[in-house]
XYZ file of C-alpha atoms in Angstrom:
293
model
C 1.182 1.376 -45.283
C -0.166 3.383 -42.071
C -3.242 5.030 -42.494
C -4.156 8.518 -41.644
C -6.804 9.278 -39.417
C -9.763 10.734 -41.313
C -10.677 14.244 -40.487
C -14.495 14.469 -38.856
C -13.302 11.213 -36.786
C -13.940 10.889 -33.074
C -10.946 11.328 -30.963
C -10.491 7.828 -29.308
C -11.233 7.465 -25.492
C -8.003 7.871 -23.022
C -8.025 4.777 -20.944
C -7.008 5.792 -17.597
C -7.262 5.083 -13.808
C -7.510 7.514 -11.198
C -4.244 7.313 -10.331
C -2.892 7.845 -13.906
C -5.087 11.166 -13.602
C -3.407 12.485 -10.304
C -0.097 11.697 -11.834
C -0.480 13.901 -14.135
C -1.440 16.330 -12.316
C 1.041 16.086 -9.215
C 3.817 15.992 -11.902
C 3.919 15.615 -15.429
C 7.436 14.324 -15.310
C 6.805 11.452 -12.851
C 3.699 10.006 -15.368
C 6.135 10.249 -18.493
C 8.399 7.814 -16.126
C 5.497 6.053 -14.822
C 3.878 5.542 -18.426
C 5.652 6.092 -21.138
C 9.562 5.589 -20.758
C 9.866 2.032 -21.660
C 12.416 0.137 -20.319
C 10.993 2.554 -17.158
C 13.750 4.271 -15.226
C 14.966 2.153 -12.417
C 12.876 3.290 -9.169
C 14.519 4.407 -5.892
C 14.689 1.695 -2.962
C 11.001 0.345 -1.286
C 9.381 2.759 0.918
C 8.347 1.128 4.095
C 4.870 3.353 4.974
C 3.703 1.430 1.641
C 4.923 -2.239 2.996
C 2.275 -1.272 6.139
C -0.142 0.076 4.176
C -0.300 -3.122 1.434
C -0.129 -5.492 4.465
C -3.132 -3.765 6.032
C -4.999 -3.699 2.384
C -4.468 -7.157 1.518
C -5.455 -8.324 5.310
C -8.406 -6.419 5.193
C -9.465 -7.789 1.859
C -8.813 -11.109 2.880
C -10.557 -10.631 6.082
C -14.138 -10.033 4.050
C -13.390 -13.481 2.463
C -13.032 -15.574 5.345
C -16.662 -17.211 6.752
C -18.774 -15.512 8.851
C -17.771 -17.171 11.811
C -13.858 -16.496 11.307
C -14.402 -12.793 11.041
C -12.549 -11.858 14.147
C -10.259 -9.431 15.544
C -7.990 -12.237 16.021
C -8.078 -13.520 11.948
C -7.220 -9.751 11.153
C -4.722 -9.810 13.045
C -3.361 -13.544 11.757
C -3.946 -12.273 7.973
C -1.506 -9.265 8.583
C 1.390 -11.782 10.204
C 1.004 -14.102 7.541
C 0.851 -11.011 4.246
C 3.151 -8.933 5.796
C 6.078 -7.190 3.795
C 8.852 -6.694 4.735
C 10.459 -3.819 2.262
C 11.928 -0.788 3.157
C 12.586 -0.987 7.046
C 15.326 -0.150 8.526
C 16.084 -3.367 10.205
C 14.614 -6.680 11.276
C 13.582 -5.516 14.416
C 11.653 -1.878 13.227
C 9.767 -4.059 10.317
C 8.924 -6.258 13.591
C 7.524 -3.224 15.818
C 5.542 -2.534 12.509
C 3.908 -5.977 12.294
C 2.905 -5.741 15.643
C 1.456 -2.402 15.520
C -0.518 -3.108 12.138
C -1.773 -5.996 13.976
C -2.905 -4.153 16.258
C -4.500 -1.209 14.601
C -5.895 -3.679 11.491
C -7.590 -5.998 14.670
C -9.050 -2.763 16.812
C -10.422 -1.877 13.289
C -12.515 -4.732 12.633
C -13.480 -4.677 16.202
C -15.760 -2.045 15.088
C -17.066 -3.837 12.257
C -20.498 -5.994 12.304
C -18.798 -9.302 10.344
C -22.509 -9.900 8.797
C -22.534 -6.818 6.923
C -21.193 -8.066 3.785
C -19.922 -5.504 1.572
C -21.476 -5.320 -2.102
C -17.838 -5.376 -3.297
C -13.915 -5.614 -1.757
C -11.170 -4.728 -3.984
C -14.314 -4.446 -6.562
C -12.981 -3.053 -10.085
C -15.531 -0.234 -11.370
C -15.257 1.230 -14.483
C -17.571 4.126 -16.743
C -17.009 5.675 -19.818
C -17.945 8.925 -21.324
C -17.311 10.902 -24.325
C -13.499 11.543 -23.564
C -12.354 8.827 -21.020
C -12.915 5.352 -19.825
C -11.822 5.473 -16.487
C -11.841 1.968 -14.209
C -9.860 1.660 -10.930
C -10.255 -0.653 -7.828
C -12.483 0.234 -4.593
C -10.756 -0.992 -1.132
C -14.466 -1.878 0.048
C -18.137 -0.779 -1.155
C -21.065 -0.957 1.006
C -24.619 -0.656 0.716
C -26.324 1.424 3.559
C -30.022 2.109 2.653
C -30.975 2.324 -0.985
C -27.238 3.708 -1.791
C -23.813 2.686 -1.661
C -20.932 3.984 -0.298
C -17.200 4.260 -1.558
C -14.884 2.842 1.424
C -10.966 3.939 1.396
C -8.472 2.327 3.790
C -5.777 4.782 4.946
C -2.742 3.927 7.216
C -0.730 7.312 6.827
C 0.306 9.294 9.533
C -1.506 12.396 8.327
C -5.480 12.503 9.610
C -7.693 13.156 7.529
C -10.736 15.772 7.193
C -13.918 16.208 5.614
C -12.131 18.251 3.124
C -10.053 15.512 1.975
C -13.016 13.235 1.158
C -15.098 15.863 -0.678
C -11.620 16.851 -2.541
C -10.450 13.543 -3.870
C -10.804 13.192 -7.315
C -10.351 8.645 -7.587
C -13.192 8.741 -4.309
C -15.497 10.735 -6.843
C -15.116 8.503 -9.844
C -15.532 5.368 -7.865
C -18.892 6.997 -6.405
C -19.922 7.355 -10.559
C -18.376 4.452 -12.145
C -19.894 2.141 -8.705
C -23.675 4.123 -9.288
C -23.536 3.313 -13.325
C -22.305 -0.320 -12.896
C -24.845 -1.282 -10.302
C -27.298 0.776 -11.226
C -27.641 2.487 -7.686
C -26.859 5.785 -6.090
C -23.979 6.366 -5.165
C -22.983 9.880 -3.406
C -21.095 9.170 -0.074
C -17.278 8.156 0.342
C -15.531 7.881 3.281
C -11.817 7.761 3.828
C -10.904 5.060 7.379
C -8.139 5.678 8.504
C -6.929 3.354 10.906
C -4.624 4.914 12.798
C -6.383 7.340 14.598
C -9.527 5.002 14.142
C -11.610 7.916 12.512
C -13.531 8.443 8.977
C -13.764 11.137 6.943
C -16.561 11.138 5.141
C -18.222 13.325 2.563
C -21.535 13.865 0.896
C -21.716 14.168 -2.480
C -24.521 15.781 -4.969
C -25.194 14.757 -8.216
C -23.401 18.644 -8.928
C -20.408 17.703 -7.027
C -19.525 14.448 -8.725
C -20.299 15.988 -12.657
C -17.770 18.714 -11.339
C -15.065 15.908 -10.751
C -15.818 13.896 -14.096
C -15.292 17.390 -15.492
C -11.981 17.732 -14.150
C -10.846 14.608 -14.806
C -11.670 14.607 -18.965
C -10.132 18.413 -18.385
C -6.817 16.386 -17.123
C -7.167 13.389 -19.662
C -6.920 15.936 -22.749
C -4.061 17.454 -21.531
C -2.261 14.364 -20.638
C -3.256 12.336 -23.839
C -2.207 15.534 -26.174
C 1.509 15.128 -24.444
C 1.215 11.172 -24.532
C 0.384 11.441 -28.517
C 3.144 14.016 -29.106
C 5.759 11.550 -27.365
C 4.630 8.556 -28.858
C 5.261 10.410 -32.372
C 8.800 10.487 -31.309
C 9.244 7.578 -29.704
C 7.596 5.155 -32.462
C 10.601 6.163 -34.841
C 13.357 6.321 -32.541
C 13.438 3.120 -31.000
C 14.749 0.736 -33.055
C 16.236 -1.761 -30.909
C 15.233 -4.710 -29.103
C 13.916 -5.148 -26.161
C 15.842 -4.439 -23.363
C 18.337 -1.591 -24.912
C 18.282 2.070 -23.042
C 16.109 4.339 -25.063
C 17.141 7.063 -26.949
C 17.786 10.491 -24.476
C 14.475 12.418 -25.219
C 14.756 15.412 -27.022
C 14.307 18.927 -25.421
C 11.132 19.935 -27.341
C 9.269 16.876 -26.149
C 10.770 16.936 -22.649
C 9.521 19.910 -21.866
C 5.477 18.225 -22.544
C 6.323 16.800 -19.310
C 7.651 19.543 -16.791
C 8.797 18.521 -13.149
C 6.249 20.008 -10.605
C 8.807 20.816 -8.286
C 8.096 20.612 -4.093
C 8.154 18.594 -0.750
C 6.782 15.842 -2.389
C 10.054 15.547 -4.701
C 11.301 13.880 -1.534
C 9.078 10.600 -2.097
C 9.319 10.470 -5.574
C 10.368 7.182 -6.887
C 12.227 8.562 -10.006
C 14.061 10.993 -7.195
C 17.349 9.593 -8.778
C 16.477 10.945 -12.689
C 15.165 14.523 -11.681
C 18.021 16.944 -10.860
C 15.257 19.712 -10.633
C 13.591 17.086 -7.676
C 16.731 16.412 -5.905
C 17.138 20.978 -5.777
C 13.820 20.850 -4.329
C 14.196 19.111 -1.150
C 16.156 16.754 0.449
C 16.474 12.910 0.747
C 14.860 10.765 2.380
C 15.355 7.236 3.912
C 12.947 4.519 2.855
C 11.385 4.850 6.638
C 11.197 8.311 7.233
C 7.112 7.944 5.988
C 6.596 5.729 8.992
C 4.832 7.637 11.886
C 6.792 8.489 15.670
């Protein structure tokens, strides 16, 4: 017999990662996809940009494991030929101009690095808790300058990025709290690299500043979890078949928990395919169009 929560009860924490967060928050419909549709709806084709962007992650991460002595512009650029993926390009011979330019931007990038500065983490999972979340998510590299530490975030889009986008970003902010609680060290700068224009964009935080984002983000978990609850209430009853079997078509009252938030963007969406609302808003787009000139 199910019990009924007791009145007076704490509500329990919403597990979440940053990127669960911004879901929600970019579009409600896309998280319900993301998170809650089970089987998933089948996603649109690979997009190449994120093929670049993994190889150049997974290099760089791999580069900070290698000895001392193999830390070379030449290993990072080994690491990306042997991760690289090949998803979403256009043909054998673009995916091949790709390599060769991730190469190259992934080896000038290291060039700049001292290989004895060992980061306190790389691809280090942080995680905090407070009275209405418990938030973890992975840092791409976290050093230790001084007495404080500081959140490091690859990029490899075409976009450059600004001061603004640092101070603004919601996962950079929770990694600077959820880094500062675990290893019991400040933590107030993050910096986004981004490697193809070689710059960083870095950003400051105060003790003010960061509260503000840990704000927002329990402001977004409440919302989300309310329409996660009310969906699961459905859903628990109406699936009764095995695994596998398409899911039930979700009713109008609890569709509309999770809106589209309509715009450019709809244009990258995985779940394009599912969202006739999306597909109004802009156009399509080939899985290499996110790849710069």
């Amino acid at each position: 017999m199910d019990q009924l929560p007791l009145e007076g009860m704490p509500r329990r924490l919403y597990s979440c990662t940053p990127s669960r967060l911004n879901t929600w928050l970019d579009c409600p419909r896309r998280h319900r996809f993301t998170y809650l549709d089970r089987p998933s709806p089948q996603k649109g084709p690979p997009w190449a940009h994120n093929s670049v962007g993994s190889s150049v992650h997974n290099a760089l991460a791999a580069w900070w494991r290698e000895p001392y002595g193999r830390r070379t512009p030449v290993t990072a650029a080994t690491l990306v030929t042997k991760g690289w993926i090949n998803e979403g390009f256009r043909d054998a011979e673009q995916s091949a101009a790709w390599r060769d330019r991730a190469r190259d931007m992934t080896a000038g990038y290291v060039a700049g690095l001292d290989p004895a500065d060992e980061p306190v983490g790389v691809e280090r999972t942080v995680a905090t808790r407070t009275s209405v979340i418990a938030v973890s998510g992975r840092i791409d590299r976290l050093d230790r300058r001084g007495d404080e530490l500081v959140v490091v975030d690859y990029k490899t889009g075409r976009r450059p990025l600004t001061a603004d986008d640092a101070r603004s970003s919601l996962a950079l902010a929770v990694y600077a709290i959820a880094s500062s609680r675990v290893l019991r060290r400040p933590c107030h700068r993050v910096e986004l690299h981004h490697l193809p224009t070689g710059t960083v964009a870095e950003w400051e935080h105060t003790d003010e500043s960061l509260a503000r984002h840990l704000s927002r983000a329990e402001e977004i978990a409440i919302e989300a979890s309310e329409a996660e609850d009310r969906y699961r209430a459905w859903s628990g009853p109406a699936r009764t078949g095995g695994a596998g079997r398409t899911p039930p078509e979700v009713p109008p009252e609890v569709d509309a928990l999770f809106p589209p938030r309509t715009g450019p963007l709809c244009s990258w969406c995985d779940f394009r395919r599912h969202c006739p609302e999306g597909q109004a808003a802009s156009g399509d787009r080939l899985p290499w169009d996110g790849l710069a000139d």
